[in-house]
Coordinates of C-alpha atoms and ligand atoms in Angstrom, one line a residue:
X160 CA -99.2 17.4 -36.6
X161 CA -102.3 19.4 -37.2
X162 CA -102.1 20.0 -41.0
X163 CA -105.0 22.4 -41.2
X164 CA -102.8 24.9 -39.9
X165 CA -100.1 24.5 -42.5
X166 CA -100.2 25.6 -45.9
X167 CA -98.6 24.0 -48.7
X168 CA -95.1 25.2 -50.0
X169 CA -95.6 25.9 -53.6
X170 CA -91.9 25.3 -54.1
X171 CA -92.0 21.5 -53.1
X172 CA -95.0 20.1 -55.1
X173 CA -94.6 16.5 -56.3
X174 CA -94.7 16.4 -60.0
X175 CA -96.4 13.3 -60.2
X176 CA -98.9 11.7 -58.0
X177 CA -100.3 8.4 -58.5
X178 CA -103.7 7.5 -56.7
X179 CA -105.3 4.3 -56.0
X180 CA -109.0 5.2 -55.8
X181 CA -110.5 2.7 -53.0
X182 CA -113.7 2.6 -51.2
X183 CA -116.2 3.4 -53.9
X184 CA -118.1 0.2 -53.0
X185 CA -117.9 0.5 -49.2
X186 CA -119.0 4.4 -49.7
X187 CA -122.3 3.2 -51.5
X188 CA -123.1 0.4 -49.1
X189 CA -122.7 2.6 -46.3
X190 CA -125.6 4.4 -48.1
X191 CA -127.5 1.5 -49.0
X192 CA -126.7 2.0 -52.6
X193 CA -125.5 -0.2 -55.5
X194 CA -121.9 -0.4 -56.0
X195 CA -122.0 1.3 -59.3
X196 CA -123.5 4.5 -57.7
X197 CA -120.4 4.6 -55.6
X198 CA -118.3 4.5 -59.0
X199 CA -120.1 7.2 -60.4
X200 CA -119.5 9.4 -57.4
X201 CA -116.2 8.3 -57.8
X202 CA -115.9 10.1 -61.2
X203 CA -117.2 13.4 -59.3
X204 CA -114.1 13.1 -57.1
X205 CA -111.9 12.4 -60.1
X206 CA -113.1 15.6 -61.7
X207 CA -112.6 17.6 -58.2
X208 CA -109.1 16.2 -57.6
X209 CA -107.8 16.8 -61.2
X210 CA -108.8 20.6 -60.9
X211 CA -107.3 20.5 -57.5
X212 CA -104.0 19.1 -58.7
X213 CA -103.9 21.5 -61.5
X214 CA -104.2 24.2 -59.3
X215 CA -101.5 23.1 -57.0
X216 CA -99.3 22.7 -59.9
X217 CA -99.0 18.9 -60.0
X218 CA -97.8 17.9 -63.6
X219 CA -99.0 14.2 -63.7
X220 CA -101.9 12.3 -62.2
X221 CA -102.1 8.7 -62.5
X222 CA -105.3 7.1 -61.8
X223 CA -105.6 3.4 -61.2
X224 CA -109.0 3.2 -62.8
X225 CA -109.1 -0.6 -63.8
X226 CA -106.7 -3.2 -62.9
X227 CA -106.4 -6.5 -64.8
X228 CA -107.7 -8.2 -61.6
X229 CA -110.7 -6.2 -61.6
X230 CA -112.3 -8.4 -64.6
X231 CA -113.0 -10.7 -61.9
X232 CA -115.7 -8.7 -60.4
X233 CA -119.4 -9.4 -61.2
X234 CA -120.1 -8.9 -64.9
X235 CA -122.6 -6.5 -64.2
X236 CA -120.1 -4.2 -62.2
X237 CA -117.4 -4.6 -64.9
X238 CA -119.8 -3.5 -67.7
X239 CA -121.0 -0.6 -65.7
X240 CA -117.6 0.4 -65.0
X241 CA -116.6 0.0 -68.7
X242 CA -120.2 2.2 -69.6
X243 CA -119.2 4.6 -66.8
X244 CA -115.6 5.1 -68.5
X245 CA -116.9 5.7 -72.1
X246 CA -119.6 8.0 -70.9
X247 CA -117.3 10.1 -68.6
X248 CA -114.8 10.5 -71.5
X249 CA -117.6 11.9 -73.9
X250 CA -119.1 14.1 -71.2
X251 CA -115.9 15.5 -69.7
X252 CA -113.9 16.0 -72.8
X253 CA -114.8 19.6 -73.2
X254 CA -113.9 20.4 -69.6
X255 CA -110.7 18.4 -70.0
X256 CA -110.1 20.5 -73.1
X257 CA -110.8 23.9 -71.5
X258 CA -108.6 22.9 -68.3
X259 CA -105.6 22.1 -70.9
X260 CA -105.5 18.4 -69.7
X261 CA -103.6 15.9 -71.8
X262 CA -105.2 12.6 -71.6
X263 CA -103.0 9.4 -71.4
X264 CA -103.6 5.6 -71.0
X265 CA -101.3 2.8 -69.5
X266 CA -102.1 -0.7 -69.6
X267 CA -103.0 -3.2 -72.0
X268 CA -105.3 -1.2 -74.0
X269 CA -106.1 -3.6 -76.8
X270 CA -107.7 -5.8 -74.0
X271 CA -110.2 -3.2 -73.6
X272 CA -113.6 -3.3 -75.0
X273 CA -113.7 -1.8 -78.5
X274 CA -116.0 1.1 -77.3
X275 CA -113.6 2.0 -74.9
X276 CA -110.6 2.0 -77.0
X277 CA -112.4 4.4 -79.5
X278 CA -113.5 6.8 -76.9
X279 CA -110.1 6.7 -75.4
X280 CA -108.2 7.1 -78.5
X281 CA -110.5 10.1 -79.5
X282 CA -109.9 11.6 -76.1
X283 CA -106.2 11.2 -76.4
X284 CA -105.9 12.6 -79.7
X285 CA -107.9 15.4 -79.3
X286 CA -106.0 16.5 -76.1
X287 CA -102.5 15.4 -77.2
X288 CA -101.5 19.2 -77.3
X289 CA -102.5 20.2 -74.3
X290 CA -99.8 21.2 -71.4
X291 CA -101.8 22.3 -68.4
X292 CA -101.7 18.6 -66.5
X293 CA -101.2 15.1 -67.5
X294 CA -104.1 12.6 -66.3
X295 CA -102.9 9.2 -66.7
X296 CA -105.5 6.6 -66.4
X297 CA -104.2 3.0 -65.7
X298 CA -106.8 0.8 -67.4
X299 CA -106.5 -3.1 -67.6
X300 CA -103.1 -2.4 -65.9
X301 CA -101.3 -4.3 -63.7
X302 CA -97.3 -3.7 -62.7
X303 CA -96.4 -7.6 -63.3
X304 CA -98.3 -7.5 -66.6
X305 CA -96.3 -4.5 -67.7
X306 CA -93.0 -6.0 -66.3
X307 CA -93.6 -9.2 -68.0
X308 CA -94.2 -7.0 -71.6
X309 CA -90.8 -5.2 -71.0
X310 CA -88.8 -8.4 -70.2
X311 CA -90.4 -9.9 -73.3
X312 CA -89.7 -6.8 -75.6
X313 CA -86.0 -6.4 -74.5
X314 CA -85.5 -10.2 -74.4
X315 CA -86.5 -10.2 -78.3
X316 CA -84.6 -7.2 -79.2
X317 CA -81.4 -9.6 -77.3
X318 CA -82.4 -12.4 -79.6
X319 CA -82.7 -10.5 -82.9
X320 CA -79.2 -8.9 -81.8
X321 CA -80.5 -5.5 -81.6
X322 CA -78.9 -5.1 -78.4
X323 CA -76.7 -7.0 -75.8
X324 CA -77.1 -8.0 -72.0
X325 CA -74.9 -5.4 -70.9
X326 CA -77.0 -3.0 -72.4
X327 CA -79.9 -3.8 -69.9
X328 CA -79.7 -1.0 -67.4
X329 CA -82.4 0.6 -64.9
X330 CA -82.6 3.3 -67.7
X331 CA -83.3 1.0 -70.3
X332 CA -86.1 -0.8 -68.5
X333 CA -87.9 2.3 -67.7
X334 CA -87.7 2.9 -71.4
X335 CA -89.7 -0.2 -72.0
X336 CA -92.3 0.1 -69.4
X337 CA -95.7 2.0 -70.4
X338 CA -94.8 4.9 -68.5
X339 CA -91.7 5.4 -70.6
X340 CA -92.8 9.1 -71.4
X341 CA -93.7 10.0 -67.7
X342 CA -91.4 11.0 -64.5
X343 CA -91.6 8.5 -61.7
X344 CA -94.3 9.2 -59.1
X345 CA -93.1 11.2 -55.9
X346 CA -96.4 10.4 -54.2
X347 CA -98.8 7.5 -54.0
X348 CA -101.9 8.3 -52.3
X349 CA -104.4 5.0 -51.4
X350 CA -107.8 6.1 -50.0
X351 CA -110.4 4.0 -47.9
X352 CA -107.9 2.4 -45.1
X353 CA -106.1 -0.3 -46.9
X354 CA -102.1 -0.3 -46.8
X355 CA -101.5 -2.5 -50.1
X356 CA -100.0 -1.2 -53.5
X357 CA -102.1 -3.8 -55.3
X358 CA -99.8 -4.5 -58.4
X359 CA -99.6 -0.7 -59.1
X360 CA -96.3 0.7 -60.7
X361 CA -94.1 -1.5 -58.8
X362 CA -91.1 -0.5 -60.5
X363 CA -91.9 3.3 -60.7
X364 CA -93.1 3.6 -57.1
X365 CA -89.5 2.5 -55.9
X366 CA -88.8 5.9 -54.2
X367 CA -92.1 7.2 -53.8
X368 CA -93.6 8.6 -50.4
X369 CA -97.1 6.7 -49.6
X370 CA -99.8 8.4 -48.1
X371 CA -102.9 6.4 -46.8
X372 CA -106.2 7.9 -45.9
X373 CA -109.3 6.3 -44.3
X374 CA -111.6 8.6 -46.5
X375 CA -113.2 6.7 -49.2
X376 CA -112.7 7.8 -52.8
X377 CA -116.0 9.7 -53.5
X378 CA -115.3 11.8 -50.4
X379 CA -111.8 12.6 -51.3
X380 CA -111.6 16.2 -52.7
X381 CA -109.4 19.4 -52.8
X382 CA -108.6 19.4 -49.0
X383 CA -107.8 15.9 -48.8
X384 CA -105.3 16.2 -51.5
X385 CA -103.7 19.0 -49.8
X386 CA -103.4 17.1 -46.6
X387 CA -101.7 14.5 -48.7
X388 CA -99.2 17.2 -50.3
X389 CA -98.5 18.7 -46.8
X390 CA -97.7 15.2 -45.6
X391 CA -95.4 14.8 -48.5
X392 CA -93.6 17.8 -47.9
X393 CA -93.1 17.0 -44.2
X394 CA -90.9 14.0 -45.0
X395 CA -87.5 13.8 -45.6
X396 CA -86.6 12.1 -49.0
X397 CA -83.1 10.4 -48.9
X398 CA -82.8 8.1 -51.7
X399 CA -80.9 5.6 -49.6
X400 CA -78.4 8.2 -48.8
X401 CA -78.1 10.0 -45.3
X402 CA -79.2 13.5 -44.3
X403 CA -76.0 15.3 -44.1
Ligands
FPP892 C1 -112.3 0.9 -56.4 O1 -113.1 0.8 -55.2 C2 -112.5 1.6 -57.4 C3 -112.3 1.2 -58.7 C4 -111.7 -0.5 -58.9 C5 -112.8 1.9 -59.9 C6 -112.6 3.1 -59.6 C7 -113.2 3.8 -60.9 C8 -113.8 4.9 -60.9 C9 -113.5 6.1 -59.9 C10 -114.3 5.4 -62.3 C11 -113.1 5.9 -63.0 C12 -113.6 6.8 -64.2 C13 -112.6 7.5 -64.9 C14 -113.2 8.5 -66.0 C15 -111.1 7.7 -64.5 P1 -113.8 -0.5 -55.0 O2 -115.0 -0.9 -55.7 O3 -112.8 -1.8 -54.8 O4 -114.2 -0.2 -53.4 P2 -114.6 -1.3 -52.3 O5 -113.2 -1.8 -51.9 O6 -115.1 -0.3 -51.5 O7 -115.3 -2.4 -52.7

């Protein structure tokens, strides 16, 4: 299908797009640059994609910015990513305000460095009334961590007789995940040619459509997002039912 010839159908925009931003390191290596240069360019792509998502009418954009496994990267890269995060939040805050972006974070917040917690808290507090688009950063996040937390929380409530086993339903589980205020994504995009879910939103992606592209994250922009949405719109979503 030649996606360039087709336009987006404005009446079928995914409300929530989740994104695995992969390939910053490879993008940098191809240019003989350090991995952190790739991550810095990755922030430029975040800015462009956020704007594009808003212009298409997407309500939630969730970005896998740092997984619990990413702590195992070289210390220099971890430190660089954390500084980049703090600097980006500080520098982008006026633009986020201007664009009406509400910043949210999912993940093990308390496990982030103090400086990150402070700048993220400021960012979330100052944007909490914005309604144009929700930017959800998955930081120190993994779905297995999230589901473990959820099971512990529910088990504690049962142990304290605050609920009974029969109260445990899929809806109740959703309400004990870090995404409790966020609808499930309809579309997952992963860049840079990998076809894995990498411990991201395992529960929430149950019925999502997946879109994979060879493009490295720093090269992903408005046109790539458009192509992903058009591909999504060409899919028939049956939720386990039949077409008729
Ligand atoms: C994956 O590429 C990218 C990451 C693990 C980090 C993504 C982070 C950013 C783009 C910065 C986020 C900042 C804000 C403000 C959201 P990779 O390093 O795994 O690439 P590779 O697979 O080519 O090595």
